[in-house]
């Protein structure tokens, strides 16, 4: 909300982006994030030997959450581009070029408390890059705001074409399932846990897989959409753990 209010024009430009626009549509459509739904499914995880997919059980029915389901929800690509040098970037003498040359540590916390106050002095393209980095680090990869943004991501936003070709689906999915596995490993020993990654995509998968839960949290905008489903849900109300339990 802070980024959108300070950088309205830049945010609107990113909202039209073919890769990141559908991700922002979740926020624009005001879909509620339900930690209770996510937690209820994390507690139902099945032990499987496959490394790149998760399985859950609901009403005695096994449900798979794999790269295929993540792609259907987000539309983010998994295919790598070996012919593209994602490490290469061009120095334009702007703010982010200085960050890369000086190996400066930048976090979302610093962006919020320092850089948003002075970014009006930056070039327009550097402000657009700031919006992209906030979406990537704070929503798609979803790290704590004190964690430094990897230089890899900063190099990527130096070239919007390369940035859109990057296999974000692969990175975001791996980050999410690693976080879910970490959370469930000692779940019986902890009162709480932190879930990194694009966890609302996991919630949308649950809403798609179990329509009764979907109608508790949101409303589908178009029943015929089968791709990039994250943009197809509009928030409509709150959900309680008791509501979820009653479906089991």
mmCIF file with all atom_site columns, C-alpha atoms in Angstrom, residues 2-191:
data_model
loop_
_atom_site.group_PDB
_atom_site.id
_atom_site.type_symbol
_atom_site.label_atom_id
_atom_site.label_alt_id
_atom_site.label_comp_id
_atom_site.label_asym_id
_atom_site.label_entity_id
_atom_site.label_seq_id
_atom_site.pdbx_PDB_ins_code
_atom_site.Cartn_x
_atom_site.Cartn_y
_atom_site.Cartn_z
_atom_site.occupancy
_atom_site.B_iso_or_equiv
_atom_site.pdbx_formal_charge
_atom_site.auth_seq_id
_atom_site.auth_comp_id
_atom_site.auth_asym_id
_atom_site.auth_atom_id
_atom_site.pdbx_PDB_model_num
ATOM 1   C CA . UNK A 1 2   ? 2.843   2.380   0.817   1.00 0.00 ? 2   UNK A CA 1
ATOM 2   C CA . UNK A 1 3   ? 4.595   1.716   -2.486  1.00 0.00 ? 3   UNK A CA 1
ATOM 3   C CA . UNK A 1 4   ? 1.338   2.160   -4.379  1.00 0.00 ? 4   UNK A CA 1
ATOM 4   C CA . UNK A 1 5   ? 0.604   5.491   -2.684  1.00 0.00 ? 5   UNK A CA 1
ATOM 5   C CA . UNK A 1 6   ? 4.117   6.930   -3.156  1.00 0.00 ? 6   UNK A CA 1
ATOM 6   C CA . UNK A 1 7   ? 4.752   5.570   -6.657  1.00 0.00 ? 7   UNK A CA 1
ATOM 7   C CA . UNK A 1 8   ? 1.303   5.585   -8.198  1.00 0.00 ? 8   UNK A CA 1
ATOM 8   C CA . UNK A 1 9   ? 2.335   5.904   -11.855 1.00 0.00 ? 9   UNK A CA 1
ATOM 9   C CA . UNK A 1 10  ? 5.162   3.396   -11.514 1.00 0.00 ? 10  UNK A CA 1
ATOM 10  C CA . UNK A 1 11  ? 2.853   0.923   -9.774  1.00 0.00 ? 11  UNK A CA 1
ATOM 11  C CA . UNK A 1 12  ? 0.259   1.301   -12.526 1.00 0.00 ? 12  UNK A CA 1
ATOM 12  C CA . UNK A 1 13  ? 2.925   0.495   -15.118 1.00 0.00 ? 13  UNK A CA 1
ATOM 13  C CA . UNK A 1 14  ? 3.924   -2.688  -13.294 1.00 0.00 ? 14  UNK A CA 1
ATOM 14  C CA . UNK A 1 15  ? 0.241   -3.577  -12.967 1.00 0.00 ? 15  UNK A CA 1
ATOM 15  C CA . UNK A 1 16  ? 0.160   -3.848  -16.784 1.00 0.00 ? 16  UNK A CA 1
ATOM 16  C CA . UNK A 1 17  ? 3.177   -6.182  -16.852 1.00 0.00 ? 17  UNK A CA 1
ATOM 17  C CA . UNK A 1 18  ? 2.306   -9.543  -18.481 1.00 0.00 ? 18  UNK A CA 1
ATOM 18  C CA . UNK A 1 19  ? 4.248   -11.503 -15.831 1.00 0.00 ? 19  UNK A CA 1
ATOM 19  C CA . UNK A 1 20  ? 3.744   -9.526  -12.636 1.00 0.00 ? 20  UNK A CA 1
ATOM 20  C CA . UNK A 1 21  ? 0.399   -7.900  -13.395 1.00 0.00 ? 21  UNK A CA 1
ATOM 21  C CA . UNK A 1 22  ? -1.589  -11.082 -12.659 1.00 0.00 ? 22  UNK A CA 1
ATOM 22  C CA . UNK A 1 23  ? 0.287   -11.410 -9.352  1.00 0.00 ? 23  UNK A CA 1
ATOM 23  C CA . UNK A 1 24  ? -0.709  -7.865  -8.385  1.00 0.00 ? 24  UNK A CA 1
ATOM 24  C CA . UNK A 1 25  ? -4.289  -8.688  -9.407  1.00 0.00 ? 25  UNK A CA 1
ATOM 25  C CA . UNK A 1 26  ? -4.567  -10.669 -6.165  1.00 0.00 ? 26  UNK A CA 1
ATOM 26  C CA . UNK A 1 27  ? -4.060  -7.451  -4.226  1.00 0.00 ? 27  UNK A CA 1
ATOM 27  C CA . UNK A 1 28  ? -6.193  -5.387  -6.582  1.00 0.00 ? 28  UNK A CA 1
ATOM 28  C CA . UNK A 1 29  ? -9.066  -7.863  -6.208  1.00 0.00 ? 29  UNK A CA 1
ATOM 29  C CA . UNK A 1 30  ? -8.708  -7.729  -2.400  1.00 0.00 ? 30  UNK A CA 1
ATOM 30  C CA . UNK A 1 31  ? -8.520  -11.480 -1.950  1.00 0.00 ? 31  UNK A CA 1
ATOM 31  C CA . UNK A 1 32  ? -8.132  -12.166 1.760   1.00 0.00 ? 32  UNK A CA 1
ATOM 32  C CA . UNK A 1 33  ? -5.105  -14.096 2.949   1.00 0.00 ? 33  UNK A CA 1
ATOM 33  C CA . UNK A 1 34  ? -6.217  -16.901 5.256   1.00 0.00 ? 34  UNK A CA 1
ATOM 34  C CA . UNK A 1 35  ? -3.478  -18.334 7.439   1.00 0.00 ? 35  UNK A CA 1
ATOM 35  C CA . UNK A 1 36  ? -6.086  -20.699 8.863   1.00 0.00 ? 36  UNK A CA 1
ATOM 36  C CA . UNK A 1 37  ? -6.755  -22.325 5.513   1.00 0.00 ? 37  UNK A CA 1
ATOM 37  C CA . UNK A 1 38  ? -3.050  -22.686 4.817   1.00 0.00 ? 38  UNK A CA 1
ATOM 38  C CA . UNK A 1 39  ? -2.344  -24.059 8.281   1.00 0.00 ? 39  UNK A CA 1
ATOM 39  C CA . UNK A 1 40  ? -5.200  -26.552 8.100   1.00 0.00 ? 40  UNK A CA 1
ATOM 40  C CA . UNK A 1 41  ? -3.690  -28.020 4.928   1.00 0.00 ? 41  UNK A CA 1
ATOM 41  C CA . UNK A 1 42  ? -0.124  -27.967 6.142   1.00 0.00 ? 42  UNK A CA 1
ATOM 42  C CA . UNK A 1 43  ? -1.337  -30.174 9.006   1.00 0.00 ? 43  UNK A CA 1
ATOM 43  C CA . UNK A 1 44  ? -2.742  -32.637 6.441   1.00 0.00 ? 44  UNK A CA 1
ATOM 44  C CA . UNK A 1 45  ? 0.448   -33.175 4.499   1.00 0.00 ? 45  UNK A CA 1
ATOM 45  C CA . UNK A 1 46  ? 1.206   -36.740 3.443   1.00 0.00 ? 46  UNK A CA 1
ATOM 46  C CA . UNK A 1 47  ? 4.705   -38.187 3.588   1.00 0.00 ? 47  UNK A CA 1
ATOM 47  C CA . UNK A 1 48  ? 5.903   -38.933 0.069   1.00 0.00 ? 48  UNK A CA 1
ATOM 48  C CA . UNK A 1 49  ? 9.286   -39.671 -1.452  1.00 0.00 ? 49  UNK A CA 1
ATOM 49  C CA . UNK A 1 50  ? 8.968   -37.256 -4.368  1.00 0.00 ? 50  UNK A CA 1
ATOM 50  C CA . UNK A 1 51  ? 11.142  -34.170 -3.948  1.00 0.00 ? 51  UNK A CA 1
ATOM 51  C CA . UNK A 1 52  ? 9.352   -31.700 -6.205  1.00 0.00 ? 52  UNK A CA 1
ATOM 52  C CA . UNK A 1 53  ? 5.744   -32.063 -5.166  1.00 0.00 ? 53  UNK A CA 1
ATOM 53  C CA . UNK A 1 54  ? 3.627   -32.096 -2.027  1.00 0.00 ? 54  UNK A CA 1
ATOM 54  C CA . UNK A 1 55  ? 0.576   -34.215 -1.269  1.00 0.00 ? 55  UNK A CA 1
ATOM 55  C CA . UNK A 1 56  ? -2.255  -33.484 1.150   1.00 0.00 ? 56  UNK A CA 1
ATOM 56  C CA . UNK A 1 57  ? -5.366  -35.344 2.189   1.00 0.00 ? 57  UNK A CA 1
ATOM 57  C CA . UNK A 1 58  ? -8.858  -33.875 2.460   1.00 0.00 ? 58  UNK A CA 1
ATOM 58  C CA . UNK A 1 59  ? -11.963 -35.982 3.067   1.00 0.00 ? 59  UNK A CA 1
ATOM 59  C CA . UNK A 1 60  ? -9.827  -39.089 2.451   1.00 0.00 ? 60  UNK A CA 1
ATOM 60  C CA . UNK A 1 61  ? -8.922  -37.709 -0.980  1.00 0.00 ? 61  UNK A CA 1
ATOM 61  C CA . UNK A 1 62  ? -5.235  -37.128 -1.851  1.00 0.00 ? 62  UNK A CA 1
ATOM 62  C CA . UNK A 1 63  ? -4.472  -33.774 -3.468  1.00 0.00 ? 63  UNK A CA 1
ATOM 63  C CA . UNK A 1 64  ? -1.233  -32.958 -5.289  1.00 0.00 ? 64  UNK A CA 1
ATOM 64  C CA . UNK A 1 65  ? 0.507   -29.592 -5.199  1.00 0.00 ? 65  UNK A CA 1
ATOM 65  C CA . UNK A 1 66  ? 3.242   -29.730 -7.816  1.00 0.00 ? 66  UNK A CA 1
ATOM 66  C CA . UNK A 1 67  ? 4.870   -27.406 -10.334 1.00 0.00 ? 67  UNK A CA 1
ATOM 67  C CA . UNK A 1 68  ? 1.947   -28.043 -12.656 1.00 0.00 ? 68  UNK A CA 1
ATOM 68  C CA . UNK A 1 69  ? -0.603  -26.766 -10.130 1.00 0.00 ? 69  UNK A CA 1
ATOM 69  C CA . UNK A 1 70  ? 1.588   -23.807 -9.183  1.00 0.00 ? 70  UNK A CA 1
ATOM 70  C CA . UNK A 1 71  ? 1.868   -22.850 -12.857 1.00 0.00 ? 71  UNK A CA 1
ATOM 71  C CA . UNK A 1 72  ? -1.899  -23.101 -13.323 1.00 0.00 ? 72  UNK A CA 1
ATOM 72  C CA . UNK A 1 73  ? -2.390  -20.688 -10.433 1.00 0.00 ? 73  UNK A CA 1
ATOM 73  C CA . UNK A 1 74  ? 0.381   -18.172 -11.177 1.00 0.00 ? 74  UNK A CA 1
ATOM 74  C CA . UNK A 1 75  ? 1.312   -18.530 -14.855 1.00 0.00 ? 75  UNK A CA 1
ATOM 75  C CA . UNK A 1 76  ? 4.966   -18.102 -13.838 1.00 0.00 ? 76  UNK A CA 1
ATOM 76  C CA . UNK A 1 77  ? 7.369   -19.952 -16.132 1.00 0.00 ? 77  UNK A CA 1
ATOM 77  C CA . UNK A 1 78  ? 9.512   -22.891 -15.088 1.00 0.00 ? 78  UNK A CA 1
ATOM 78  C CA . UNK A 1 79  ? 11.562  -23.310 -18.240 1.00 0.00 ? 79  UNK A CA 1
ATOM 79  C CA . UNK A 1 80  ? 15.137  -22.135 -17.888 1.00 0.00 ? 80  UNK A CA 1
ATOM 80  C CA . UNK A 1 81  ? 16.767  -20.053 -20.623 1.00 0.00 ? 81  UNK A CA 1
ATOM 81  C CA . UNK A 1 82  ? 20.367  -21.297 -20.873 1.00 0.00 ? 82  UNK A CA 1
ATOM 82  C CA . UNK A 1 83  ? 21.189  -18.891 -23.713 1.00 0.00 ? 83  UNK A CA 1
ATOM 83  C CA . UNK A 1 84  ? 20.369  -15.802 -21.620 1.00 0.00 ? 84  UNK A CA 1
ATOM 84  C CA . UNK A 1 85  ? 23.012  -14.368 -19.303 1.00 0.00 ? 85  UNK A CA 1
ATOM 85  C CA . UNK A 1 86  ? 20.913  -13.273 -16.342 1.00 0.00 ? 86  UNK A CA 1
ATOM 86  C CA . UNK A 1 87  ? 24.033  -12.145 -14.464 1.00 0.00 ? 87  UNK A CA 1
ATOM 87  C CA . UNK A 1 88  ? 24.973  -9.514  -17.035 1.00 0.00 ? 88  UNK A CA 1
ATOM 88  C CA . UNK A 1 89  ? 23.686  -5.966  -16.556 1.00 0.00 ? 89  UNK A CA 1
ATOM 89  C CA . UNK A 1 90  ? 24.321  -2.505  -17.971 1.00 0.00 ? 90  UNK A CA 1
ATOM 90  C CA . UNK A 1 91  ? 25.489  0.359   -15.774 1.00 0.00 ? 91  UNK A CA 1
ATOM 91  C CA . UNK A 1 92  ? 23.179  3.347   -16.314 1.00 0.00 ? 92  UNK A CA 1
ATOM 92  C CA . UNK A 1 93  ? 24.741  5.405   -13.486 1.00 0.00 ? 93  UNK A CA 1
ATOM 93  C CA . UNK A 1 94  ? 21.468  5.310   -11.537 1.00 0.00 ? 94  UNK A CA 1
ATOM 94  C CA . UNK A 1 95  ? 20.643  4.299   -7.975  1.00 0.00 ? 95  UNK A CA 1
ATOM 95  C CA . UNK A 1 96  ? 20.467  0.552   -8.551  1.00 0.00 ? 96  UNK A CA 1
ATOM 96  C CA . UNK A 1 97  ? 23.668  0.583   -10.599 1.00 0.00 ? 97  UNK A CA 1
ATOM 97  C CA . UNK A 1 98  ? 25.435  2.103   -7.597  1.00 0.00 ? 98  UNK A CA 1
ATOM 98  C CA . UNK A 1 99  ? 23.919  -0.536  -5.338  1.00 0.00 ? 99  UNK A CA 1
ATOM 99  C CA . UNK A 1 100 ? 25.336  -3.288  -7.551  1.00 0.00 ? 100 UNK A CA 1
ATOM 100 C CA . UNK A 1 101 ? 28.766  -1.701  -7.946  1.00 0.00 ? 101 UNK A CA 1
ATOM 101 C CA . UNK A 1 102 ? 29.111  -1.043  -4.217  1.00 0.00 ? 102 UNK A CA 1
ATOM 102 C CA . UNK A 1 103 ? 27.469  -4.314  -3.135  1.00 0.00 ? 103 UNK A CA 1
ATOM 103 C CA . UNK A 1 104 ? 25.129  -2.325  -0.892  1.00 0.00 ? 104 UNK A CA 1
ATOM 104 C CA . UNK A 1 105 ? 22.690  -4.241  1.292   1.00 0.00 ? 105 UNK A CA 1
ATOM 105 C CA . UNK A 1 106 ? 19.104  -3.223  0.587   1.00 0.00 ? 106 UNK A CA 1
ATOM 106 C CA . UNK A 1 107 ? 16.102  -4.632  2.443   1.00 0.00 ? 107 UNK A CA 1
ATOM 107 C CA . UNK A 1 108 ? 12.376  -3.950  2.290   1.00 0.00 ? 108 UNK A CA 1
ATOM 108 C CA . UNK A 1 109 ? 12.699  -2.323  5.695   1.00 0.00 ? 109 UNK A CA 1
ATOM 109 C CA . UNK A 1 110 ? 15.267  0.135   4.348   1.00 0.00 ? 110 UNK A CA 1
ATOM 110 C CA . UNK A 1 111 ? 13.112  0.791   1.308   1.00 0.00 ? 111 UNK A CA 1
ATOM 111 C CA . UNK A 1 112 ? 10.128  1.568   3.519   1.00 0.00 ? 112 UNK A CA 1
ATOM 112 C CA . UNK A 1 113 ? 11.946  3.695   6.081   1.00 0.00 ? 113 UNK A CA 1
ATOM 113 C CA . UNK A 1 114 ? 14.552  5.403   3.890   1.00 0.00 ? 114 UNK A CA 1
ATOM 114 C CA . UNK A 1 115 ? 14.295  5.071   0.127   1.00 0.00 ? 115 UNK A CA 1
ATOM 115 C CA . UNK A 1 116 ? 10.605  5.767   -0.414  1.00 0.00 ? 116 UNK A CA 1
ATOM 116 C CA . UNK A 1 117 ? 11.163  9.198   1.111   1.00 0.00 ? 117 UNK A CA 1
ATOM 117 C CA . UNK A 1 118 ? 13.855  10.170  -1.398  1.00 0.00 ? 118 UNK A CA 1
ATOM 118 C CA . UNK A 1 119 ? 13.126  8.073   -4.490  1.00 0.00 ? 119 UNK A CA 1
ATOM 119 C CA . UNK A 1 120 ? 11.405  11.028  -6.167  1.00 0.00 ? 120 UNK A CA 1
ATOM 120 C CA . UNK A 1 121 ? 14.955  12.206  -6.946  1.00 0.00 ? 121 UNK A CA 1
ATOM 121 C CA . UNK A 1 122 ? 15.716  8.982   -8.840  1.00 0.00 ? 122 UNK A CA 1
ATOM 122 C CA . UNK A 1 123 ? 15.082  8.355   -12.512 1.00 0.00 ? 123 UNK A CA 1
ATOM 123 C CA . UNK A 1 124 ? 11.655  7.048   -13.462 1.00 0.00 ? 124 UNK A CA 1
ATOM 124 C CA . UNK A 1 125 ? 13.054  3.670   -14.517 1.00 0.00 ? 125 UNK A CA 1
ATOM 125 C CA . UNK A 1 126 ? 14.798  3.266   -11.133 1.00 0.00 ? 126 UNK A CA 1
ATOM 126 C CA . UNK A 1 127 ? 11.501  3.902   -9.377  1.00 0.00 ? 127 UNK A CA 1
ATOM 127 C CA . UNK A 1 128 ? 9.817   1.252   -11.525 1.00 0.00 ? 128 UNK A CA 1
ATOM 128 C CA . UNK A 1 129 ? 12.634  -1.123  -10.569 1.00 0.00 ? 129 UNK A CA 1
ATOM 129 C CA . UNK A 1 130 ? 11.913  -0.398  -6.919  1.00 0.00 ? 130 UNK A CA 1
ATOM 130 C CA . UNK A 1 131 ? 8.280   -1.459  -7.417  1.00 0.00 ? 131 UNK A CA 1
ATOM 131 C CA . UNK A 1 132 ? 9.358   -4.708  -9.091  1.00 0.00 ? 132 UNK A CA 1
ATOM 132 C CA . UNK A 1 133 ? 11.810  -5.491  -6.289  1.00 0.00 ? 133 UNK A CA 1
ATOM 133 C CA . UNK A 1 134 ? 9.160   -4.918  -3.637  1.00 0.00 ? 134 UNK A CA 1
ATOM 134 C CA . UNK A 1 135 ? 6.821   -7.332  -5.416  1.00 0.00 ? 135 UNK A CA 1
ATOM 135 C CA . UNK A 1 136 ? 9.528   -9.960  -5.902  1.00 0.00 ? 136 UNK A CA 1
ATOM 136 C CA . UNK A 1 137 ? 11.077  -9.823  -2.428  1.00 0.00 ? 137 UNK A CA 1
ATOM 137 C CA . UNK A 1 138 ? 7.979   -8.975  -0.427  1.00 0.00 ? 138 UNK A CA 1
ATOM 138 C CA . UNK A 1 139 ? 5.272   -10.967 -2.178  1.00 0.00 ? 139 UNK A CA 1
ATOM 139 C CA . UNK A 1 140 ? 6.551   -13.505 -4.682  1.00 0.00 ? 140 UNK A CA 1
ATOM 140 C CA . UNK A 1 141 ? 9.489   -14.803 -2.638  1.00 0.00 ? 141 UNK A CA 1
ATOM 141 C CA . UNK A 1 142 ? 8.065   -13.251 0.547   1.00 0.00 ? 142 UNK A CA 1
ATOM 142 C CA . UNK A 1 143 ? 11.005  -12.858 2.860   1.00 0.00 ? 143 UNK A CA 1
ATOM 143 C CA . UNK A 1 144 ? 11.116  -10.997 6.158   1.00 0.00 ? 144 UNK A CA 1
ATOM 144 C CA . UNK A 1 145 ? 11.504  -7.273  5.504   1.00 0.00 ? 145 UNK A CA 1
ATOM 145 C CA . UNK A 1 146 ? 14.881  -7.255  7.286   1.00 0.00 ? 146 UNK A CA 1
ATOM 146 C CA . UNK A 1 147 ? 16.395  -9.791  4.879   1.00 0.00 ? 147 UNK A CA 1
ATOM 147 C CA . UNK A 1 148 ? 18.617  -8.237  2.213   1.00 0.00 ? 148 UNK A CA 1
ATOM 148 C CA . UNK A 1 149 ? 17.351  -8.404  -1.364  1.00 0.00 ? 149 UNK A CA 1
ATOM 149 C CA . UNK A 1 150 ? 19.668  -10.735 -3.319  1.00 0.00 ? 150 UNK A CA 1
ATOM 150 C CA . UNK A 1 151 ? 21.855  -8.938  -5.845  1.00 0.00 ? 151 UNK A CA 1
ATOM 151 C CA . UNK A 1 152 ? 20.602  -11.513 -8.349  1.00 0.00 ? 152 UNK A CA 1
ATOM 152 C CA . UNK A 1 153 ? 17.150  -9.900  -8.255  1.00 0.00 ? 153 UNK A CA 1
ATOM 153 C CA . UNK A 1 154 ? 18.577  -6.394  -8.567  1.00 0.00 ? 154 UNK A CA 1
ATOM 154 C CA . UNK A 1 155 ? 20.593  -7.436  -11.627 1.00 0.00 ? 155 UNK A CA 1
ATOM 155 C CA . UNK A 1 156 ? 17.423  -8.881  -13.143 1.00 0.00 ? 156 UNK A CA 1
ATOM 156 C CA . UNK A 1 157 ? 15.385  -5.676  -12.813 1.00 0.00 ? 157 UNK A CA 1
ATOM 157 C CA . UNK A 1 158 ? 18.100  -3.753  -14.627 1.00 0.00 ? 158 UNK A CA 1
ATOM 158 C CA . UNK A 1 159 ? 16.707  -5.294  -17.832 1.00 0.00 ? 159 UNK A CA 1
ATOM 159 C CA . UNK A 1 160 ? 12.935  -5.746  -17.852 1.00 0.00 ? 160 UNK A CA 1
ATOM 160 C CA . UNK A 1 161 ? 13.077  -8.071  -20.848 1.00 0.00 ? 161 UNK A CA 1
ATOM 161 C CA . UNK A 1 162 ? 15.450  -10.449 -19.107 1.00 0.00 ? 162 UNK A CA 1
ATOM 162 C CA . UNK A 1 163 ? 13.479  -10.127 -15.899 1.00 0.00 ? 163 UNK A CA 1
ATOM 163 C CA . UNK A 1 164 ? 10.323  -11.376 -17.634 1.00 0.00 ? 164 UNK A CA 1
ATOM 164 C CA . UNK A 1 165 ? 12.242  -14.320 -19.143 1.00 0.00 ? 165 UNK A CA 1
ATOM 165 C CA . UNK A 1 166 ? 13.584  -15.463 -15.777 1.00 0.00 ? 166 UNK A CA 1
ATOM 166 C CA . UNK A 1 167 ? 12.046  -18.755 -14.498 1.00 0.00 ? 167 UNK A CA 1
ATOM 167 C CA . UNK A 1 168 ? 10.253  -17.147 -11.560 1.00 0.00 ? 168 UNK A CA 1
ATOM 168 C CA . UNK A 1 169 ? 7.915   -20.107 -11.262 1.00 0.00 ? 169 UNK A CA 1
ATOM 169 C CA . UNK A 1 170 ? 10.793  -22.464 -10.542 1.00 0.00 ? 170 UNK A CA 1
ATOM 170 C CA . UNK A 1 171 ? 12.331  -20.197 -7.907  1.00 0.00 ? 171 UNK A CA 1
ATOM 171 C CA . UNK A 1 172 ? 9.059   -19.201 -6.242  1.00 0.00 ? 172 UNK A CA 1
ATOM 172 C CA . UNK A 1 173 ? 7.746   -22.772 -6.142  1.00 0.00 ? 173 UNK A CA 1
ATOM 173 C CA . UNK A 1 174 ? 10.952  -24.193 -4.668  1.00 0.00 ? 174 UNK A CA 1
ATOM 174 C CA . UNK A 1 175 ? 11.017  -21.428 -2.057  1.00 0.00 ? 175 UNK A CA 1
ATOM 175 C CA . UNK A 1 176 ? 7.430   -22.170 -1.078  1.00 0.00 ? 176 UNK A CA 1
ATOM 176 C CA . UNK A 1 177 ? 7.654   -25.955 -0.783  1.00 0.00 ? 177 UNK A CA 1
ATOM 177 C CA . UNK A 1 178 ? 10.957  -25.711 1.115   1.00 0.00 ? 178 UNK A CA 1
ATOM 178 C CA . UNK A 1 179 ? 9.268   -23.360 3.555   1.00 0.00 ? 179 UNK A CA 1
ATOM 179 C CA . UNK A 1 180 ? 6.229   -25.653 3.942   1.00 0.00 ? 180 UNK A CA 1
ATOM 180 C CA . UNK A 1 181 ? 8.471   -28.658 4.584   1.00 0.00 ? 181 UNK A CA 1
ATOM 181 C CA . UNK A 1 182 ? 10.486  -26.695 7.120   1.00 0.00 ? 182 UNK A CA 1
ATOM 182 C CA . UNK A 1 183 ? 7.309   -25.608 8.888   1.00 0.00 ? 183 UNK A CA 1
ATOM 183 C CA . UNK A 1 184 ? 5.873   -29.133 9.059   1.00 0.00 ? 184 UNK A CA 1
ATOM 184 C CA . UNK A 1 185 ? 9.084   -30.839 10.156  1.00 0.00 ? 185 UNK A CA 1
ATOM 185 C CA . UNK A 1 186 ? 8.713   -29.857 13.799  1.00 0.00 ? 186 UNK A CA 1
ATOM 186 C CA . UNK A 1 187 ? 5.121   -28.654 13.731  1.00 0.00 ? 187 UNK A CA 1
ATOM 187 C CA . UNK A 1 188 ? 4.160   -30.782 16.740  1.00 0.00 ? 188 UNK A CA 1
ATOM 188 C CA . UNK A 1 189 ? 6.886   -29.106 18.819  1.00 0.00 ? 189 UNK A CA 1
ATOM 189 C CA . UNK A 1 190 ? 6.050   -25.466 18.013  1.00 0.00 ? 190 UNK A CA 1
ATOM 190 C CA . UNK A 1 191 ? 3.226   -23.085 18.801  1.00 0.00 ? 191 UNK A CA 1
#
